[in-house]
Tab-separated table of C-alpha atoms and ligand atoms in Angstrom:
chain	number	residue	atom	x	y	z
A	1	MET	CA	-53.245	-57.720	11.292
A	2	PRO	CA	-53.453	-53.868	11.438
A	3	GLN	CA	-54.607	-52.661	14.843
A	4	LYS	CA	-58.304	-51.476	14.689
A	5	GLN	CA	-58.320	-47.733	14.765
A	6	ARG	CA	-60.003	-46.364	17.875
A	7	LYS	CA	-62.856	-43.868	17.225
A	8	ARG	CA	-61.855	-40.493	18.573
A	9	VAL	CA	-64.804	-38.731	20.248
A	10	LEU	CA	-64.715	-35.180	21.603
A	11	VAL	CA	-65.264	-34.972	25.315
A	12	PRO	CA	-67.542	-31.971	25.591
A	13	SER	CA	-67.753	-29.449	28.441
A	14	LEU	CA	-70.347	-30.061	31.108
A	15	SER	CA	-73.810	-28.735	30.723
A	16	GLY	CA	-74.119	-25.181	32.227
A	17	MET	CA	-70.365	-24.569	32.298
A	18	HIS	CA	-68.738	-22.539	29.556
A	19	ASP	CA	-65.362	-21.420	28.198
A	20	ILE	CA	-64.570	-17.725	28.094
A	21	LEU	CA	-63.056	-17.328	24.597
A	22	PRO	CA	-60.339	-14.760	23.796
A	23	GLN	CA	-62.937	-12.572	21.973
A	24	ASP	CA	-64.953	-12.267	25.193
A	25	GLN	CA	-62.054	-11.707	27.552
A	26	GLY	CA	-62.225	-7.923	26.800
A	27	TYR	CA	-65.695	-7.833	28.411
A	28	TYR	CA	-64.553	-9.561	31.576
A	29	ARG	CA	-61.329	-7.425	31.718
A	30	LYS	CA	-63.382	-4.222	31.295
A	31	PHE	CA	-65.884	-5.322	33.958
A	32	GLN	CA	-63.179	-6.255	36.413
A	33	GLU	CA	-61.192	-3.035	35.896
A	34	ILE	CA	-64.236	-0.839	36.487
A	35	ALA	CA	-65.550	-2.833	39.394
A	36	GLU	CA	-62.169	-2.964	41.220
A	37	LYS	CA	-61.449	0.707	40.623
A	38	LEU	CA	-64.879	1.901	41.850
A	39	SER	CA	-64.727	-0.469	44.863
A	40	SER	CA	-61.408	0.940	45.741
A	41	LEU	CA	-62.732	4.446	45.526
A	42	TYR	CA	-65.330	3.401	48.183
A	43	ASN	CA	-62.483	1.969	50.207
A	44	PHE	CA	-63.380	-1.712	49.761
A	45	GLN	CA	-60.500	-4.217	49.839
A	46	ARG	CA	-60.212	-7.384	47.812
A	47	ILE	CA	-60.570	-10.752	49.447
A	48	ASP	CA	-60.219	-14.237	47.799
A	49	THR	CA	-61.634	-17.249	49.535
A	50	PRO	CA	-61.196	-20.871	48.403
A	51	VAL	CA	-63.488	-22.401	45.822
A	52	LEU	CA	-63.960	-25.400	48.092
A	53	GLU	CA	-65.288	-25.048	51.613
A	54	ARG	CA	-66.796	-27.392	54.178
A	55	ALA	CA	-70.412	-28.011	53.107
A	56	GLU	CA	-71.480	-27.219	56.653
A	57	LEU	CA	-70.554	-23.595	56.093
A	58	PHE	CA	-73.382	-23.191	53.560
A	59	ILE	CA	-75.834	-25.521	55.305
A	60	LYS	CA	-75.545	-23.408	58.437
A	61	GLY	CA	-75.001	-20.023	56.765
A	62	THR	CA	-77.082	-20.043	53.589
A	63	GLY	CA	-79.774	-22.142	55.232
A	64	ALA	CA	-80.498	-25.925	55.166
A	65	ILE	CA	-83.888	-25.501	53.487
A	66	THR	CA	-82.915	-22.981	50.819
A	67	ASP	CA	-83.009	-24.134	47.159
A	68	ILE	CA	-79.279	-23.358	46.874
A	69	VAL	CA	-78.402	-25.860	49.604
A	70	GLN	CA	-81.170	-28.430	49.164
A	71	LYS	CA	-81.053	-28.695	45.413
A	72	GLU	CA	-78.196	-26.917	43.852
A	73	MET	CA	-74.992	-27.393	45.860
A	74	TYR	CA	-72.226	-29.483	44.413
A	75	THR	CA	-71.021	-31.611	47.287
A	76	PHE	CA	-68.691	-34.559	47.671
A	77	ARG	CA	-66.594	-36.434	50.214
A	78	THR	CA	-62.825	-36.049	49.816
A	79	LYS	CA	-60.458	-38.972	50.159
A	80	GLY	CA	-59.644	-37.645	53.643
A	81	GLY	CA	-63.334	-37.953	54.580
A	82	ASP	CA	-64.240	-34.233	54.631
A	83	TRP	CA	-67.693	-33.382	53.347
A	84	VAL	CA	-67.027	-30.371	51.034
A	85	ALA	CA	-68.944	-28.044	48.642
A	86	LEU	CA	-68.033	-26.052	45.627
A	87	ARG	CA	-68.982	-22.628	46.882
A	88	PRO	CA	-72.502	-21.739	45.636
A	89	GLU	CA	-72.233	-18.120	46.976
A	90	GLY	CA	-69.784	-15.751	48.621
A	91	THR	CA	-71.276	-14.407	51.775
A	92	PRO	CA	-70.750	-17.293	54.287
A	93	PRO	CA	-67.078	-17.728	53.174
A	94	VAL	CA	-66.425	-14.047	53.743
A	95	VAL	CA	-67.955	-14.164	57.164
A	96	ARG	CA	-65.894	-17.228	57.964
A	97	ALA	CA	-62.772	-15.376	56.862
A	98	TYR	CA	-63.794	-12.338	58.959
A	99	LEU	CA	-64.029	-14.480	62.088
A	100	GLU	CA	-61.090	-16.769	61.334
A	101	HIS	CA	-58.659	-13.877	60.768
A	102	GLY	CA	-59.718	-11.836	63.702
A	103	MET	CA	-61.110	-9.015	61.536
A	104	ILE	CA	-63.292	-8.113	64.527
A	105	SER	CA	-60.218	-6.257	65.836
A	106	TRP	CA	-59.839	-4.173	62.536
A	107	ILE	CA	-61.391	-0.800	62.107
A	108	GLN	CA	-65.145	-1.512	61.655
A	109	PRO	CA	-66.895	-1.788	59.407
A	110	VAL	CA	-64.683	-4.144	57.353
A	111	LYS	CA	-65.519	-3.486	53.677
A	112	LEU	CA	-64.513	-6.345	51.320
A	113	TYR	CA	-65.051	-7.302	47.700
A	114	TYR	CA	-64.483	-10.487	45.744
A	115	PHE	CA	-64.576	-11.689	42.181
A	116	GLY	CA	-64.632	-15.310	41.142
A	117	PRO	CA	-66.516	-18.417	40.038
A	118	PHE	CA	-69.491	-19.892	41.875
A	119	PHE	CA	-71.315	-23.186	41.273
A	120	ARG	CA	-74.894	-24.170	41.393
A	121	HIS	CA	-76.564	-27.240	39.963
A	122	GLU	CA	-79.583	-25.346	38.506
A	123	SER	CA	-81.272	-26.270	35.206
A	124	PRO	CA	-79.226	-24.358	32.669
A	125	GLN	CA	-80.949	-21.773	30.545
A	126	ALA	CA	-80.266	-18.275	29.106
A	127	GLY	CA	-78.432	-16.325	31.851
A	128	ARG	CA	-78.498	-19.293	34.231
A	129	TYR	CA	-75.342	-21.353	34.446
A	130	ARG	CA	-73.910	-23.977	36.750
A	131	GLU	CA	-70.592	-22.103	36.838
A	132	PHE	CA	-70.873	-18.301	36.898
A	133	ARG	CA	-68.934	-15.378	38.161
A	134	GLN	CA	-69.993	-12.974	40.831
A	135	PHE	CA	-68.523	-9.694	41.869
A	136	GLY	CA	-69.520	-9.427	45.548
A	137	LEU	CA	-69.471	-6.679	48.182
A	138	GLU	CA	-69.631	-7.317	51.986
A	139	VAL	CA	-69.673	-4.725	54.766
A	140	ILE	CA	-69.357	-6.325	58.180
A	141	GLY	CA	-69.581	-4.510	61.484
A	142	GLU	CA	-71.988	-1.576	61.029
A	143	LYS	CA	-75.793	-1.557	61.364
A	144	ASP	CA	-76.397	1.982	60.100
A	145	PRO	CA	-78.759	2.253	57.106
A	146	SER	CA	-76.111	4.353	55.309
A	147	VAL	CA	-74.239	1.053	54.769
A	148	ASP	CA	-77.149	-0.492	52.942
A	149	VAL	CA	-77.170	2.568	50.695
A	150	GLU	CA	-73.434	2.441	50.115
A	151	VAL	CA	-73.640	-1.212	48.947
A	152	ILE	CA	-76.636	-0.460	46.686
A	153	ALA	CA	-74.909	2.706	45.299
A	154	LEU	CA	-71.604	0.915	44.580
A	155	SER	CA	-73.352	-2.075	42.922
A	156	TYR	CA	-75.581	0.329	40.877
A	157	ASN	CA	-72.578	2.424	39.778
A	158	ILE	CA	-70.478	-0.546	38.731
A	159	VAL	CA	-73.206	-1.978	36.497
A	160	SER	CA	-74.027	1.469	35.147
A	161	LYS	CA	-70.365	2.366	34.409
A	162	VAL	CA	-69.876	-1.025	32.672
A	163	GLY	CA	-72.465	0.196	30.171
A	164	ILE	CA	-75.978	-0.608	31.328
A	165	LYS	CA	-77.374	2.877	31.828
A	166	LYS	CA	-81.023	2.597	32.767
A	167	LEU	CA	-81.144	0.656	35.987
A	168	ILE	CA	-83.670	0.483	38.816
A	169	VAL	CA	-83.293	-0.852	42.298
A	170	GLU	CA	-86.190	-3.056	43.417
A	171	ILE	CA	-86.297	-2.870	47.158
A	172	ASN	CA	-88.142	-4.053	50.258
A	173	SER	CA	-87.606	-4.657	53.917
A	174	ILE	CA	-88.403	-8.128	55.274
A	175	GLY	CA	-87.908	-6.835	58.851
A	176	CYS	CA	-86.562	-8.948	61.703
A	177	LYS	CA	-87.722	-11.986	63.599
A	178	LYS	CA	-89.901	-9.846	65.783
A	179	CYS	CA	-91.820	-8.556	62.685
A	180	HIS	CA	-91.998	-12.013	61.192
A	181	SER	CA	-94.115	-13.671	63.862
A	182	ARG	CA	-97.259	-11.582	63.418
A	183	PHE	CA	-96.745	-11.314	59.675
A	184	LYS	CA	-96.342	-15.108	59.255
A	185	LYS	CA	-99.529	-15.829	61.130
A	186	ASN	CA	-101.550	-13.559	58.794
A	187	LEU	CA	-99.805	-14.733	55.652
A	188	VAL	CA	-100.256	-18.509	56.504
A	189	ARG	CA	-103.971	-17.781	57.225
A	190	TYR	CA	-104.302	-16.037	53.823
A	191	LEU	CA	-102.469	-18.821	51.980
A	192	GLU	CA	-104.200	-21.715	53.593
A	193	LYS	CA	-107.608	-20.357	52.431
A	194	ARG	CA	-106.180	-20.330	48.825
A	195	GLN	CA	-104.175	-23.570	48.778
A	196	ILE	CA	-105.819	-24.916	45.633
A	197	GLY	CA	-104.472	-22.047	43.648
A	198	LEU	CA	-100.862	-22.615	44.587
A	199	CYS	CA	-98.189	-24.707	42.859
A	200	GLN	CA	-97.150	-28.013	44.465
A	201	ASN	CA	-93.920	-26.487	45.910
A	202	CYS	CA	-95.674	-23.643	47.493
A	203	ARG	CA	-98.385	-25.783	49.042
A	204	GLN	CA	-95.548	-27.597	50.848
A	205	ARG	CA	-93.897	-24.344	51.832
A	206	ILE	CA	-96.965	-22.760	53.522
A	207	LYS	CA	-95.975	-24.199	56.949
A	208	SER	CA	-92.156	-24.627	56.554
A	209	ASN	CA	-91.214	-21.361	54.938
A	210	PRO	CA	-94.152	-19.193	54.017
A	211	LEU	CA	-92.038	-16.098	53.322
A	212	ARG	CA	-90.169	-17.825	50.486
A	213	LEU	CA	-93.528	-18.360	48.822
A	214	LEU	CA	-93.619	-14.693	47.952
A	215	ASP	CA	-90.564	-15.328	45.778
A	216	CYS	CA	-92.273	-18.037	43.639
A	217	LYS	CA	-92.085	-17.322	39.890
A	218	GLU	CA	-95.124	-19.518	38.975
A	219	GLU	CA	-97.804	-17.409	37.389
A	220	LYS	CA	-100.668	-18.717	39.500
A	221	CYS	CA	-98.797	-18.131	42.690
A	222	GLN	CA	-97.755	-14.591	41.554
A	223	LEU	CA	-101.468	-13.912	41.066
A	224	LEU	CA	-102.384	-14.824	44.578
A	225	ILE	CA	-99.365	-13.053	46.058
A	226	GLN	CA	-100.513	-9.776	44.622
A	227	THR	CA	-103.348	-9.690	47.182
A	228	ALA	CA	-101.466	-11.270	50.050
A	229	PRO	CA	-100.581	-9.367	53.231
A	230	GLN	CA	-97.436	-7.205	52.869
A	231	ILE	CA	-94.526	-7.526	55.298
A	232	ILE	CA	-93.925	-3.809	55.141
A	233	ASP	CA	-97.239	-3.301	57.134
A	234	TYR	CA	-95.830	-5.480	59.897
A	235	LEU	CA	-92.467	-3.903	60.525
A	236	CYS	CA	-91.543	-3.127	64.215
A	237	GLN	CA	-90.577	0.533	64.891
A	238	GLU	CA	-86.771	-0.173	64.591
A	239	CYS	CA	-87.074	-1.895	61.220
A	240	HIS	CA	-89.575	0.705	60.030
A	241	ASN	CA	-87.133	3.509	60.844
A	242	HIS	CA	-84.193	1.702	59.237
A	243	PHE	CA	-86.041	1.204	56.016
A	244	LYS	CA	-87.311	4.770	55.981
A	245	ASN	CA	-83.744	5.987	56.331
A	246	VAL	CA	-82.506	3.699	53.571
A	247	LEU	CA	-85.143	5.043	51.197
A	248	GLU	CA	-84.370	8.733	52.212
A	249	TYR	CA	-80.701	8.188	51.663
A	250	LEU	CA	-81.286	6.637	48.255
A	251	GLU	CA	-83.361	9.651	47.284
A	252	GLU	CA	-80.610	11.923	48.566
A	253	ILE	CA	-77.999	10.363	46.202
A	254	ARG	CA	-80.574	10.066	43.402
A	255	ILE	CA	-80.580	6.296	42.978
A	256	PRO	CA	-83.888	5.386	41.320
A	257	TYR	CA	-85.818	2.654	43.267
A	258	ASN	CA	-89.090	0.829	43.148
A	259	LEU	CA	-90.669	-0.284	46.375
A	260	ASN	CA	-91.530	-3.939	45.808
A	261	PRO	CA	-93.434	-5.236	48.787
A	262	TYR	CA	-93.152	-8.874	47.668
A	263	LEU	CA	-89.377	-9.050	47.163
A	264	VAL	CA	-87.960	-11.516	49.735
A	265	ARG	CA	-84.796	-13.121	48.082
A	266	GLY	CA	-84.075	-16.781	48.406
A	267	LEU	CA	-81.545	-17.000	51.217
A	268	ASP	CA	-82.230	-17.594	54.917
A	269	TYR	CA	-79.831	-15.038	56.389
A	270	TYR	CA	-81.412	-11.796	55.064
A	271	ASN	CA	-83.176	-9.397	57.381
A	272	ARG	CA	-84.377	-5.843	56.941
A	273	THR	CA	-83.263	-4.426	53.545
A	274	VAL	CA	-83.343	-6.758	50.537
A	275	PHE	CA	-82.828	-5.462	47.009
A	276	GLU	CA	-82.304	-6.434	43.379
A	277	ILE	CA	-81.009	-4.349	40.522
A	278	ILE	CA	-82.586	-4.797	37.113
A	279	GLU	CA	-82.578	-2.921	33.835
A	280	GLU	CA	-85.452	-0.427	33.598
A	281	GLY	CA	-88.137	-1.719	31.176
A	282	ASP	CA	-86.712	-5.261	31.080
A	283	LYS	CA	-89.852	-7.358	30.664
A	284	LYS	CA	-88.049	-10.579	31.783
A	285	LYS	CA	-86.892	-8.754	34.979
A	286	THR	CA	-83.452	-10.314	34.803
A	287	THR	CA	-81.796	-9.806	38.174
A	288	LEU	CA	-78.328	-8.375	37.585
A	289	VAL	CA	-77.545	-7.784	41.232
A	290	GLY	CA	-78.986	-9.201	44.420
A	291	GLY	CA	-78.308	-8.388	48.033
A	292	GLY	CA	-79.362	-7.316	51.401
A	293	ARG	CA	-78.616	-7.024	55.082
A	294	TYR	CA	-77.657	-10.158	57.134
A	295	ASP	CA	-77.435	-9.018	60.741
A	296	GLY	CA	-77.843	-12.563	62.188
A	297	LEU	CA	-75.246	-14.373	60.089
A	298	VAL	CA	-72.121	-13.773	62.119
A	299	LYS	CA	-73.952	-14.992	65.205
A	300	ILE	CA	-74.484	-18.407	63.609
A	301	PHE	CA	-70.739	-18.986	63.603
A	302	SER	CA	-69.666	-17.208	66.816
A	303	ARG	CA	-71.028	-15.670	69.990
A	304	ARG	CA	-70.635	-12.143	68.500
A	305	ASP	CA	-73.634	-10.201	67.358
A	306	ILE	CA	-72.219	-8.361	64.347
A	307	PRO	CA	-74.344	-6.904	61.590
A	308	GLY	CA	-73.531	-7.177	57.925
A	309	CYS	CA	-74.771	-6.083	54.477
A	310	GLY	CA	-73.812	-7.222	51.001
A	311	SER	CA	-74.517	-7.678	47.346
A	312	ALA	CA	-73.489	-9.863	44.455
A	313	ILE	CA	-73.393	-8.809	40.775
A	314	GLY	CA	-73.998	-11.647	38.302
A	315	VAL	CA	-71.115	-10.951	35.852
A	316	GLU	CA	-72.384	-13.151	32.985
A	317	ARG	CA	-75.795	-11.542	33.224
A	318	VAL	CA	-74.355	-8.077	33.002
A	319	LEU	CA	-72.031	-8.938	30.140
A	320	ASN	CA	-74.722	-10.835	28.231
A	321	LYS	CA	-76.796	-7.646	28.337
A	322	LEU	CA	-73.806	-5.636	27.062
A	323	LYS	CA	-73.329	-8.076	24.208
A	324	SER	CA	-76.973	-8.009	23.245
A	325	GLU	CA	-76.911	-4.207	23.291
A	326	GLU	CA	-73.737	-4.412	21.147
A	327	VAL	CA	-71.608	-2.466	23.490
A	328	LYS	CA	-68.168	-3.300	21.945
A	329	THR	CA	-64.936	-3.799	23.819
A	330	GLU	CA	-61.597	-3.411	22.056
A	331	GLN	CA	-59.334	-6.437	21.758
A	332	GLU	CA	-55.844	-5.143	22.188
A	333	LYS	CA	-53.920	-5.608	19.057
A	334	PRO	CA	-50.041	-6.137	18.782
A	335	GLN	CA	-48.306	-2.860	17.932
A	336	ILE	CA	-45.468	-4.435	15.935
A	337	PHE	CA	-45.141	-7.377	13.573
A	338	LEU	CA	-41.760	-8.836	12.759
A	339	ALA	CA	-41.292	-10.644	9.484
A	340	GLN	CA	-38.080	-12.578	8.781
A	341	ILE	CA	-36.564	-14.217	5.785
A	342	GLY	CA	-33.917	-16.938	6.208
A	343	GLU	CA	-32.459	-19.025	9.050
A	344	LEU	CA	-30.033	-16.359	10.303
A	345	ALA	CA	-32.807	-13.699	10.426
A	346	LYS	CA	-35.146	-16.089	12.160
A	347	LYS	CA	-32.655	-16.668	14.951
A	348	LYS	CA	-31.996	-12.956	15.381
A	349	SER	CA	-35.784	-12.273	15.300
A	350	LEU	CA	-36.261	-14.276	18.475
A	351	LYS	CA	-33.874	-11.901	20.320
A	352	ILE	CA	-35.464	-8.775	18.799
A	353	LEU	CA	-38.966	-9.852	19.730
A	354	GLU	CA	-37.808	-10.548	23.331
A	355	ASP	CA	-36.220	-7.152	23.540
A	356	LEU	CA	-39.430	-5.426	22.163
A	357	ARG	CA	-41.532	-7.117	24.758
A	358	LYS	CA	-39.054	-6.300	27.608
A	359	ALA	CA	-39.469	-2.682	26.447
A	360	ASN	CA	-43.271	-3.059	26.954
A	361	ILE	CA	-44.020	-3.135	23.288
A	362	LYS	CA	-46.710	-5.693	22.233
A	363	ALA	CA	-44.996	-7.596	19.421
A	364	GLU	CA	-45.916	-10.526	17.273
A	365	GLY	CA	-43.988	-12.667	14.739
A	366	ALA	CA	-44.688	-15.735	12.616
A	367	LEU	CA	-41.420	-17.614	13.005
A	368	GLY	CA	-43.015	-20.828	11.730
A	369	LYS	CA	-43.416	-19.142	8.291
A	370	SER	CA	-40.597	-18.429	5.891
A	371	ASN	CA	-42.429	-16.745	3.000
A	372	LEU	CA	-42.540	-12.929	3.266
A	373	LYS	CA	-45.870	-12.549	1.535
A	374	SER	CA	-47.671	-14.907	3.923
A	375	GLN	CA	-46.091	-13.147	6.858
A	376	LEU	CA	-47.286	-9.773	5.647
A	377	SER	CA	-50.710	-11.122	5.096
A	378	ILE	CA	-50.877	-12.164	8.749
A	379	ALA	CA	-49.749	-8.711	9.867
A	380	ASP	CA	-52.463	-7.213	7.690
A	381	LYS	CA	-55.186	-9.538	9.106
A	382	LEU	CA	-54.061	-8.595	12.661
A	383	GLY	CA	-54.362	-4.943	11.645
A	384	ILE	CA	-50.786	-4.108	12.664
A	385	LYS	CA	-49.551	-0.691	11.490
A	386	ILE	CA	-45.771	-1.149	11.941
A	387	VAL	CA	-44.042	-4.142	10.356
A	388	LEU	CA	-40.263	-4.867	10.857
A	389	ILE	CA	-38.616	-6.856	8.032
A	390	LEU	CA	-35.395	-8.693	8.667
A	391	GLY	CA	-33.449	-10.595	5.958
A	392	GLN	CA	-29.946	-12.157	5.736
A	393	LYS	CA	-28.439	-8.958	4.390
A	394	GLU	CA	-29.956	-6.772	7.163
A	395	VAL	CA	-28.614	-9.190	9.867
A	396	ILE	CA	-25.078	-8.980	8.441
A	397	GLU	CA	-25.312	-5.073	8.295
A	398	ASN	CA	-26.970	-5.039	11.721
A	399	ARG	CA	-29.939	-3.096	10.402
A	400	ILE	CA	-33.676	-3.747	10.231
A	401	LEU	CA	-36.322	-2.334	7.872
A	402	VAL	CA	-39.153	-0.505	9.651
A	403	ARG	CA	-42.229	-0.228	7.426
A	404	ASP	CA	-45.145	2.150	8.138
A	405	MET	CA	-47.967	0.123	6.577
A	406	LYS	CA	-50.520	3.015	6.602
A	407	ARG	CA	-48.327	5.460	4.725
A	408	GLY	CA	-46.270	2.830	2.755
A	409	GLN	CA	-43.020	4.514	3.954
A	410	GLN	CA	-40.021	2.589	5.205
A	411	ASP	CA	-36.768	3.235	7.014
A	412	LEU	CA	-33.593	1.224	7.561
A	413	VAL	CA	-32.686	1.465	11.219
A	414	ARG	CA	-29.590	0.228	13.178
A	415	ILE	CA	-30.835	-2.621	15.447
A	416	GLU	CA	-29.446	-0.958	18.567
A	417	ASN	CA	-31.565	2.208	17.710
A	418	LEU	CA	-34.714	0.133	17.011
A	419	ILE	CA	-36.554	0.428	20.296
A	420	PRO	CA	-36.331	4.273	20.748
A	421	LYS	CA	-37.296	4.611	17.105
A	422	ILE	CA	-40.350	2.351	17.489
A	423	LYS	CA	-41.409	4.145	20.730
A	424	LYS	CA	-41.347	7.448	18.781
A	425	PHE	CA	-43.279	5.859	15.946
A	426	ILE	CA	-45.999	4.534	18.290
A	427	LYS	CA	-46.343	7.953	19.936
A	428	LYS	CA	-46.857	9.557	16.431
A	429	LEU	CA	-49.544	6.937	15.547
A	430	LYS	CA	-51.569	7.780	18.679
B	501	AMP	P1	-77.682	-14.612	44.524
B	501	AMP	O1	-76.304	-15.108	45.060
B	501	AMP	O2	-78.609	-15.748	44.287
B	501	AMP	O3	-78.220	-13.471	45.354
B	501	AMP	O4	-77.411	-13.948	43.121
B	501	AMP	C1	-76.763	-12.807	42.882
B	501	AMP	C2	-76.590	-12.571	41.351
B	501	AMP	O5	-75.818	-13.607	40.803
B	501	AMP	C3	-77.906	-12.702	40.647
B	501	AMP	O6	-78.604	-11.474	40.686
B	501	AMP	C4	-77.505	-13.096	39.323
B	501	AMP	O7	-77.168	-11.936	38.532
B	501	AMP	C5	-76.328	-13.922	39.542
B	501	AMP	N1	-76.639	-15.386	39.479
B	501	AMP	C6	-77.201	-16.176	40.458
B	501	AMP	N2	-77.308	-17.452	40.001
B	501	AMP	C7	-76.835	-17.463	38.724
B	501	AMP	C8	-76.656	-18.488	37.750
B	501	AMP	N3	-77.054	-19.808	38.059
B	501	AMP	N4	-76.097	-18.153	36.569
B	501	AMP	C9	-75.749	-16.905	36.295
B	501	AMP	N5	-75.845	-15.906	37.186
B	501	AMP	C10	-76.372	-16.160	38.361
């Protein structure tokens, strides 16, 4: 009896995770080139940390009662018994690396950038993924407000240079622990009187984390927040001066900002300056960049009291905007196509293609095809301007036909002269 044929079913990608297809690679490449070049001009150095870390790093660093850790972190136990997490954000790993590699003894501040994937089990929607890329900046070891401004300026300039021209920095200061105690008391008093008007989540947060309530996106909460006490009125003298300097420096370098007294950001470690960068006039207020100061974070993992400040650019969010605004990126086309006819020519073509690539010439062939017409049609579809044609006769005579597809001219060239000839040709075409 014939064996029953098994049904083949595609195993799809996971929800919220996506492939980056060849036609989109240009956007990512352009982003990375610009971001790395600018970061290097500001004297930031690249760091790569592992995708997997001990879960404890984020529980202690990001904060046990943040949404990222409570609801969104991918965690599992390894066969060796370690409790690990797919990194949901980049700051705690960079701080860990700073301490673990003795960067305390480097010239301070240490200025680092990273680029890579991050994972959060959020409900997927436009611009919100479960795997996404961030380009992050971290400056560790300097408390001066000029550092906050450098981080903001570099983030702003990267996104702007990539192609989103009208940006605005939403900025606030959430002060320090000293400022919080008086503010929290008044905020809780205000909120308790209006509990009925708050969403379920926020009602629970009034006591545990009232500051985070200011971040709630629910409309009814937003309405109440608009008349709530503002942290900025409760800043201690030091925090007040720090923030005043940040704003003055931003004005000095002409970075446009909007003072947003209710911006708090969702992570525990932030203090003083917090900011987001959005596109001006964006009704949805899509956050392209988020960041702030984290002066207490190093102290959670060591006895050292070392300040820090950083930001993270949501790469997909920036690129989605570019695509929706139809900012095109060029896909790099091959410069040469080699068509061959016959077994002998096919074999020789392999060597010629290798030599072209060794000479840094981007070359393509279709060695699986034997018909000249179909090969020329591929070259045409790829938009290649120079086609080489090699037949049995040419191989025996050690020559190759070089055809300029634009002008319709062709030349018979000795194979040993091919590369210099092609290089000249390419120069002429530019
Ligand atoms: P955060 O680490 O939450 O401060 O986020 C920094 C930036 O990363 C945000 O401004 C977003 O642009 C981006 N981002 C955060 N979460 C996601 C997500 N789930 N999907 C895509 N981008 C994200």
